[in-house]
């Protein structure tokens, strides 16, 4: 803790004015920086969003859609493998753990 000795104590007005100047400076610097940066940052982020949307709509989607059509048989095969191999195991595990109950108490 920093404190002044009682013999060389500064006036209360000094601390009141320093606090007031600090608050006014903080508020106005924030406002000025916000005005200077808000418009350019919003323009840049808008451009980035527009470019990414354009690329997604006109480039990525047309290339991904035919790939999904071609690999539909692979998706069906994977679904069958999961239904035959994984679902029975997870169903039996869920039935084993179904009876477990937790009760938390404060002692």
Tab-separated table of N, CA and C in Angstrom:
chain	number	residue	atom	x	y	z
A	1	UNK	N	0.848	-1.154	0.000
A	1	UNK	CA	0.000	0.000	0.000
A	1	UNK	C	0.904	1.230	0.000
A	2	UNK	N	0.581	2.181	-0.847
A	2	UNK	CA	1.346	3.416	-0.920
A	2	UNK	C	0.568	4.497	-0.186
A	3	UNK	N	1.236	5.201	0.706
A	3	UNK	CA	0.559	6.258	1.456
A	3	UNK	C	1.529	7.400	1.693
A	4	UNK	N	0.980	8.568	1.954
A	4	UNK	CA	1.797	9.738	2.253
A	4	UNK	C	1.960	9.860	3.762
A	5	UNK	N	3.124	10.288	4.171
A	5	UNK	CA	3.272	10.564	5.601
A	5	UNK	C	2.400	11.753	5.999
A	6	UNK	N	1.982	11.775	7.220
A	6	UNK	CA	1.072	12.833	7.691
A	6	UNK	C	1.708	14.208	7.609
A	7	UNK	N	3.047	14.294	7.726
A	7	UNK	CA	3.703	15.599	7.733
A	7	UNK	C	3.724	16.261	6.359
A	8	UNK	N	3.730	15.481	5.301
A	8	UNK	CA	3.802	16.057	3.956
A	8	UNK	C	2.569	15.695	3.125
A	9	UNK	N	1.463	15.686	3.742
A	9	UNK	CA	0.227	15.266	3.074
A	9	UNK	C	-0.226	16.346	2.099
A	10	UNK	N	-0.583	15.905	0.861
A	10	UNK	CA	-1.076	16.860	-0.128
A	10	UNK	C	-2.558	17.124	0.125
A	11	UNK	N	-3.048	18.169	-0.507
A	11	UNK	CA	-4.432	18.560	-0.288
A	11	UNK	C	-5.423	17.599	-0.900
A	12	UNK	N	-6.616	17.581	-0.362
A	12	UNK	CA	-7.657	16.704	-0.887
A	12	UNK	C	-8.057	17.087	-2.300
A	13	UNK	N	-7.940	18.367	-2.618
A	13	UNK	CA	-8.308	18.814	-3.960
A	13	UNK	C	-7.433	18.181	-5.042
A	14	UNK	N	-6.183	17.916	-4.713
A	14	UNK	CA	-5.280	17.283	-5.685
A	14	UNK	C	-5.816	15.917	-6.095
A	15	UNK	N	-6.260	15.132	-5.131
A	15	UNK	CA	-6.757	13.803	-5.430
A	15	UNK	C	-8.112	13.859	-6.130
A	16	UNK	N	-8.929	14.805	-5.772
A	16	UNK	CA	-10.227	14.946	-6.439
A	16	UNK	C	-10.019	15.318	-7.901
A	17	UNK	N	-9.131	16.310	-8.153
A	17	UNK	CA	-8.884	16.730	-9.533
A	17	UNK	C	-8.158	15.655	-10.341
A	18	UNK	N	-7.232	14.945	-9.733
A	18	UNK	CA	-6.526	13.893	-10.474
A	18	UNK	C	-7.482	12.763	-10.846
A	19	UNK	N	-8.386	12.419	-9.954
A	19	UNK	CA	-9.379	11.391	-10.268
A	19	UNK	C	-10.322	11.874	-11.369
A	20	UNK	N	-10.756	13.117	-11.290
A	20	UNK	CA	-11.658	13.657	-12.305
A	20	UNK	C	-10.975	13.704	-13.662
A	21	UNK	N	-9.721	14.151	-13.705
A	21	UNK	CA	-8.988	14.190	-14.976
A	21	UNK	C	-8.755	12.798	-15.540
A	22	UNK	N	-8.455	11.853	-14.662
A	22	UNK	CA	-8.282	10.480	-15.119
A	22	UNK	C	-9.559	9.964	-15.768
A	23	UNK	N	-10.701	10.151	-15.112
A	23	UNK	CA	-11.965	9.651	-15.650
A	23	UNK	C	-12.317	10.324	-16.971
A	24	UNK	N	-12.140	11.644	-17.050
A	24	UNK	CA	-12.456	12.365	-18.288
A	24	UNK	C	-11.532	11.914	-19.415
A	25	UNK	N	-10.255	11.775	-19.129
A	25	UNK	CA	-9.297	11.325	-20.147
A	25	UNK	C	-9.624	9.915	-20.617
A	26	UNK	N	-9.930	9.041	-19.687
A	26	UNK	CA	-10.258	7.657	-20.037
A	26	UNK	C	-11.468	7.600	-20.953
A	27	UNK	N	-12.504	8.335	-20.635
A	27	UNK	CA	-13.732	8.309	-21.425
A	27	UNK	C	-13.493	8.881	-22.819
A	28	UNK	N	-12.814	10.036	-22.893
A	28	UNK	CA	-12.628	10.676	-24.195
A	28	UNK	C	-11.645	9.932	-25.084
A	29	UNK	N	-10.603	9.355	-24.521
A	29	UNK	CA	-9.683	8.542	-25.326
A	29	UNK	C	-10.413	7.328	-25.876
A	30	UNK	N	-11.239	6.696	-25.052
A	30	UNK	CA	-12.030	5.560	-25.526
A	30	UNK	C	-12.945	5.979	-26.670
A	31	UNK	N	-13.606	7.101	-26.533
A	31	UNK	CA	-14.506	7.567	-27.589
A	31	UNK	C	-13.751	7.882	-28.872
A	32	UNK	N	-12.624	8.535	-28.754
A	32	UNK	CA	-11.843	8.899	-29.946
A	32	UNK	C	-11.318	7.656	-30.655
A	33	UNK	N	-10.766	6.719	-29.890
A	33	UNK	CA	-10.251	5.486	-30.491
A	33	UNK	C	-11.387	4.686	-31.124
A	34	UNK	N	-12.538	4.669	-30.484
A	34	UNK	CA	-13.686	3.960	-31.038
A	34	UNK	C	-14.123	4.579	-32.365
A	35	UNK	N	-14.186	5.893	-32.426
A	35	UNK	CA	-14.586	6.555	-33.668
A	35	UNK	C	-13.568	6.283	-34.769
A	36	UNK	N	-12.284	6.305	-34.429
A	36	UNK	CA	-11.252	6.103	-35.441
A	36	UNK	C	-11.152	4.663	-35.923
A	37	UNK	N	-11.446	3.702	-35.054
A	37	UNK	CA	-11.263	2.298	-35.427
A	37	UNK	C	-12.547	1.571	-35.806
A	38	UNK	N	-13.695	2.032	-35.360
A	38	UNK	CA	-14.935	1.287	-35.580
A	38	UNK	C	-15.279	1.186	-37.064
A	39	UNK	N	-15.176	2.265	-37.782
A	39	UNK	CA	-15.549	2.251	-39.195
A	39	UNK	C	-14.594	1.385	-40.024
A	40	UNK	N	-13.273	1.545	-39.916
A	40	UNK	CA	-12.400	0.671	-40.713
A	40	UNK	C	-12.520	-0.811	-40.358
A	41	UNK	N	-12.641	-1.110	-39.086
A	41	UNK	CA	-12.748	-2.517	-38.687
A	41	UNK	C	-14.055	-3.117	-39.196
A	42	UNK	N	-15.147	-2.361	-39.148
A	42	UNK	CA	-16.419	-2.886	-39.657
A	42	UNK	C	-16.371	-3.071	-41.166
A	43	UNK	N	-15.708	-2.190	-41.887
A	43	UNK	CA	-15.574	-2.354	-43.337
A	43	UNK	C	-14.735	-3.586	-43.662
A	44	UNK	N	-13.633	-3.762	-42.951
A	44	UNK	CA	-12.756	-4.913	-43.210
A	44	UNK	C	-13.472	-6.222	-42.901
A	45	UNK	N	-14.154	-6.292	-41.762
A	45	UNK	CA	-14.859	-7.536	-41.436
A	45	UNK	C	-16.017	-7.794	-42.392
A	46	UNK	N	-16.682	-6.742	-42.861
A	46	UNK	CA	-17.738	-6.921	-43.858
A	46	UNK	C	-17.189	-7.468	-45.162
A	47	UNK	N	-16.040	-6.953	-45.602
A	47	UNK	CA	-15.413	-7.466	-46.820
A	47	UNK	C	-14.983	-8.926	-46.672
A	48	UNK	N	-14.404	-9.252	-45.532
A	48	UNK	CA	-13.986	-10.645	-45.303
A	48	UNK	C	-15.198	-11.572	-45.318
A	49	UNK	N	-16.278	-11.170	-44.665
A	49	UNK	CA	-17.489	-11.991	-44.653
A	49	UNK	C	-18.050	-12.142	-46.063
A	50	UNK	N	-18.052	-11.076	-46.850
A	50	UNK	CA	-18.569	-11.154	-48.218
A	50	UNK	C	-17.718	-12.077	-49.080
A	51	UNK	N	-16.397	-11.985	-48.939
A	51	UNK	CA	-15.511	-12.846	-49.728
A	51	UNK	C	-15.688	-14.302	-49.336
A	52	UNK	N	-15.759	-14.593	-48.039
A	52	UNK	CA	-15.955	-15.981	-47.597
A	52	UNK	C	-17.310	-16.529	-48.033
A	53	UNK	N	-18.346	-15.697	-47.983
A	53	UNK	CA	-19.665	-16.138	-48.440
A	53	UNK	C	-19.643	-16.435	-49.927
A	54	UNK	N	-19.014	-15.569	-50.707
A	54	UNK	CA	-18.906	-15.784	-52.153
A	54	UNK	C	-18.181	-17.086	-52.458
A	55	UNK	N	-17.046	-17.295	-51.782
A	55	UNK	CA	-16.290	-18.526	-52.016
A	55	UNK	C	-17.088	-19.766	-51.631
A	56	UNK	N	-17.792	-19.686	-50.518
A	56	UNK	CA	-18.571	-20.836	-50.075
A	56	UNK	C	-19.706	-21.148	-51.050
A	57	UNK	N	-20.409	-20.125	-51.492
A	57	UNK	CA	-21.572	-20.343	-52.360
A	57	UNK	C	-21.164	-20.758	-53.765
A	58	UNK	N	-20.157	-20.122	-54.334
A	58	UNK	CA	-19.847	-20.333	-55.741
A	58	UNK	C	-18.705	-21.295	-56.004
A	59	UNK	N	-17.880	-21.612	-55.012
A	59	UNK	CA	-16.767	-22.520	-55.252
A	59	UNK	C	-16.849	-23.803	-54.441
A	60	UNK	N	-16.995	-23.704	-53.134
A	60	UNK	CA	-16.934	-24.905	-52.308
A	60	UNK	C	-18.176	-25.769	-52.428
A	61	UNK	N	-19.351	-25.165	-52.383
A	61	UNK	CA	-20.587	-25.954	-52.469
A	61	UNK	C	-20.716	-26.715	-53.782
A	62	UNK	N	-20.444	-26.103	-54.944
A	62	UNK	CA	-20.553	-26.881	-56.184
A	62	UNK	C	-19.566	-28.036	-56.268
A	63	UNK	N	-18.424	-27.961	-55.596
A	63	UNK	CA	-17.475	-29.067	-55.633
A	63	UNK	C	-17.800	-30.142	-54.616
A	64	UNK	N	-18.379	-29.765	-53.492
A	64	UNK	CA	-18.689	-30.737	-52.451
A	64	UNK	C	-19.935	-31.537	-52.803
A	65	UNK	N	-20.917	-30.907	-53.412
A	65	UNK	CA	-22.175	-31.595	-53.722
A	65	UNK	C	-21.968	-32.810	-54.638
A	66	UNK	N	-21.230	-32.722	-55.746
A	66	UNK	CA	-20.994	-33.930	-56.547
A	66	UNK	C	-20.220	-35.009	-55.799
A	67	UNK	N	-19.309	-34.605	-54.934
A	67	UNK	CA	-18.562	-35.602	-54.156
A	67	UNK	C	-19.509	-36.353	-53.231
A	68	UNK	N	-20.457	-35.643	-52.606
A	68	UNK	CA	-21.432	-36.311	-51.748
A	68	UNK	C	-22.333	-37.234	-52.553
A	69	UNK	N	-22.670	-36.855	-53.774
A	69	UNK	CA	-23.496	-37.722	-54.623
A	69	UNK	C	-22.720	-38.981	-55.005
A	70	UNK	N	-21.452	-38.818	-55.362
A	70	UNK	CA	-20.629	-39.965	-55.774
A	70	UNK	C	-20.389	-40.913	-54.605
A	71	UNK	N	-20.190	-40.377	-53.418
A	71	UNK	CA	-19.862	-41.228	-52.269
A	71	UNK	C	-21.086	-41.593	-51.439
A	72	UNK	N	-22.276	-41.515	-52.003
A	72	UNK	CA	-23.478	-41.900	-51.262
A	72	UNK	C	-23.433	-43.367	-50.851
A	73	UNK	N	-22.910	-44.223	-51.719
A	73	UNK	CA	-22.817	-45.643	-51.371
A	73	UNK	C	-21.914	-45.858	-50.167
A	74	UNK	N	-20.853	-45.036	-50.058
A	74	UNK	CA	-19.953	-45.158	-48.920
A	74	UNK	C	-20.645	-44.708	-47.629
A	75	UNK	N	-21.464	-43.678	-47.726
A	75	UNK	CA	-22.224	-43.223	-46.557
A	75	UNK	C	-23.203	-44.302	-46.112
A	76	UNK	N	-23.856	-44.944	-47.071
A	76	UNK	CA	-24.799	-46.021	-46.739
A	76	UNK	C	-24.067	-47.194	-46.097
A	77	UNK	N	-22.915	-47.566	-46.641
A	77	UNK	CA	-22.136	-48.667	-46.086
A	77	UNK	C	-21.693	-48.348	-44.659
A	78	UNK	N	-21.241	-47.126	-44.428
A	78	UNK	CA	-20.807	-46.726	-43.090
A	78	UNK	C	-21.966	-46.774	-42.107
A	79	UNK	N	-23.139	-46.359	-42.544
A	79	UNK	CA	-24.317	-46.411	-41.688
A	79	UNK	C	-24.657	-47.857	-41.324
A	80	UNK	N	-24.543	-48.754	-42.259
A	80	UNK	CA	-24.822	-50.174	-41.994
A	80	UNK	C	-23.800	-50.739	-41.008
A	81	UNK	N	-22.521	-50.391	-41.196
A	81	UNK	CA	-21.473	-50.883	-40.296
A	81	UNK	C	-21.721	-50.387	-38.870
A	82	UNK	N	-22.102	-49.136	-38.739
A	82	UNK	CA	-22.386	-48.608	-37.409
A	82	UNK	C	-23.599	-49.284	-36.786
A	83	UNK	N	-24.640	-49.525	-37.589
A	83	UNK	CA	-25.836	-50.177	-37.062
A	83	UNK	C	-25.558	-51.609	-36.631
A	84	UNK	N	-24.699	-52.323	-37.353
A	84	UNK	CA	-24.431	-53.723	-37.040
A	84	UNK	C	-23.370	-53.864	-35.949
A	85	UNK	N	-22.321	-53.036	-36.002
A	85	UNK	CA	-21.190	-53.240	-35.105
A	85	UNK	C	-21.180	-52.388	-33.855
A	86	UNK	N	-21.657	-51.192	-33.928
A	86	UNK	CA	-21.502	-50.280	-32.806
A	86	UNK	C	-22.784	-50.145	-32.000
A	87	UNK	N	-23.915	-50.066	-32.663
A	87	UNK	CA	-25.175	-49.838	-31.952
A	87	UNK	C	-25.486	-50.920	-30.919
A	88	UNK	N	-25.305	-52.233	-31.214
A	88	UNK	CA	-25.592	-53.237	-30.174
A	88	UNK	C	-24.713	-53.066	-28.926
A	89	UNK	N	-23.449	-52.756	-29.124
A	89	UNK	CA	-22.546	-52.558	-27.983
A	89	UNK	C	-23.001	-51.372	-27.142
A	90	UNK	N	-23.313	-50.247	-27.783
A	90	UNK	CA	-23.730	-49.065	-27.040
A	90	UNK	C	-25.090	-49.269	-26.382
A	91	UNK	N	-25.976	-50.003	-27.028
A	91	UNK	CA	-27.283	-50.282	-26.423
A	91	UNK	C	-27.128	-51.130	-25.178
A	92	UNK	N	-26.287	-52.188	-25.240
A	92	UNK	CA	-26.095	-53.033	-24.056
A	92	UNK	C	-25.368	-52.258	-22.952
A	93	UNK	N	-24.424	-51.397	-23.307
A	93	UNK	CA	-23.738	-50.592	-22.296
A	93	UNK	C	-24.711	-49.632	-21.624
A	94	UNK	N	-25.614	-49.055	-22.398
A	94	UNK	CA	-26.578	-48.136	-21.792
A	94	UNK	C	-27.531	-48.867	-20.857
A	95	UNK	N	-27.884	-50.112	-21.199
A	95	UNK	CA	-28.753	-50.888	-20.297
A	95	UNK	C	-28.013	-51.289	-19.030
A	96	UNK	N	-26.695	-51.526	-19.121
A	96	UNK	CA	-25.922	-51.867	-17.926
A	96	UNK	C	-25.841	-50.688	-16.965
A	97	UNK	N	-25.669	-49.510	-17.504
A	97	UNK	CA	-25.499	-48.326	-16.672
A	97	UNK	C	-26.807	-47.608	-16.370
A	98	UNK	N	-27.912	-48.140	-16.840
A	98	UNK	CA	-29.199	-47.483	-16.648
A	98	UNK	C	-29.626	-47.472	-15.179
A	99	UNK	N	-29.244	-48.479	-14.415
A	99	UNK	CA	-29.667	-48.577	-13.027
A	99	UNK	C	-28.861	-47.750	-12.054
A	100	UNK	N	-27.808	-47.107	-12.523
A	100	UNK	CA	-26.952	-46.336	-11.619
A	100	UNK	C	-27.613	-44.999	-11.320
A	101	UNK	N	-27.714	-44.687	-10.043
A	101	UNK	CA	-28.292	-43.400	-9.606
A	101	UNK	C	-27.280	-42.707	-8.713
A	102	UNK	N	-27.153	-41.431	-8.860
A	102	UNK	CA	-26.274	-40.631	-8.013
A	102	UNK	C	-27.118	-39.700	-7.166
A	103	UNK	N	-26.757	-39.624	-5.910
A	103	UNK	CA	-27.427	-38.684	-5.021
A	103	UNK	C	-26.369	-37.934	-4.255
A	104	UNK	N	-26.335	-36.630	-4.439
A	104	UNK	CA	-25.339	-35.806	-3.771
A	104	UNK	C	-25.977	-35.172	-2.534
A	105	UNK	N	-25.256	-35.286	-1.443
A	105	UNK	CA	-25.751	-34.679	-0.188
A	105	UNK	C	-24.640	-33.845	0.417
A	106	UNK	N	-25.034	-32.820	1.102
A	106	UNK	CA	-24.080	-31.993	1.835
A	106	UNK	C	-24.056	-32.459	3.276
A	107	UNK	N	-22.857	-32.758	3.764
A	107	UNK	CA	-22.739	-33.246	5.140
A	107	UNK	C	-22.074	-32.234	6.004
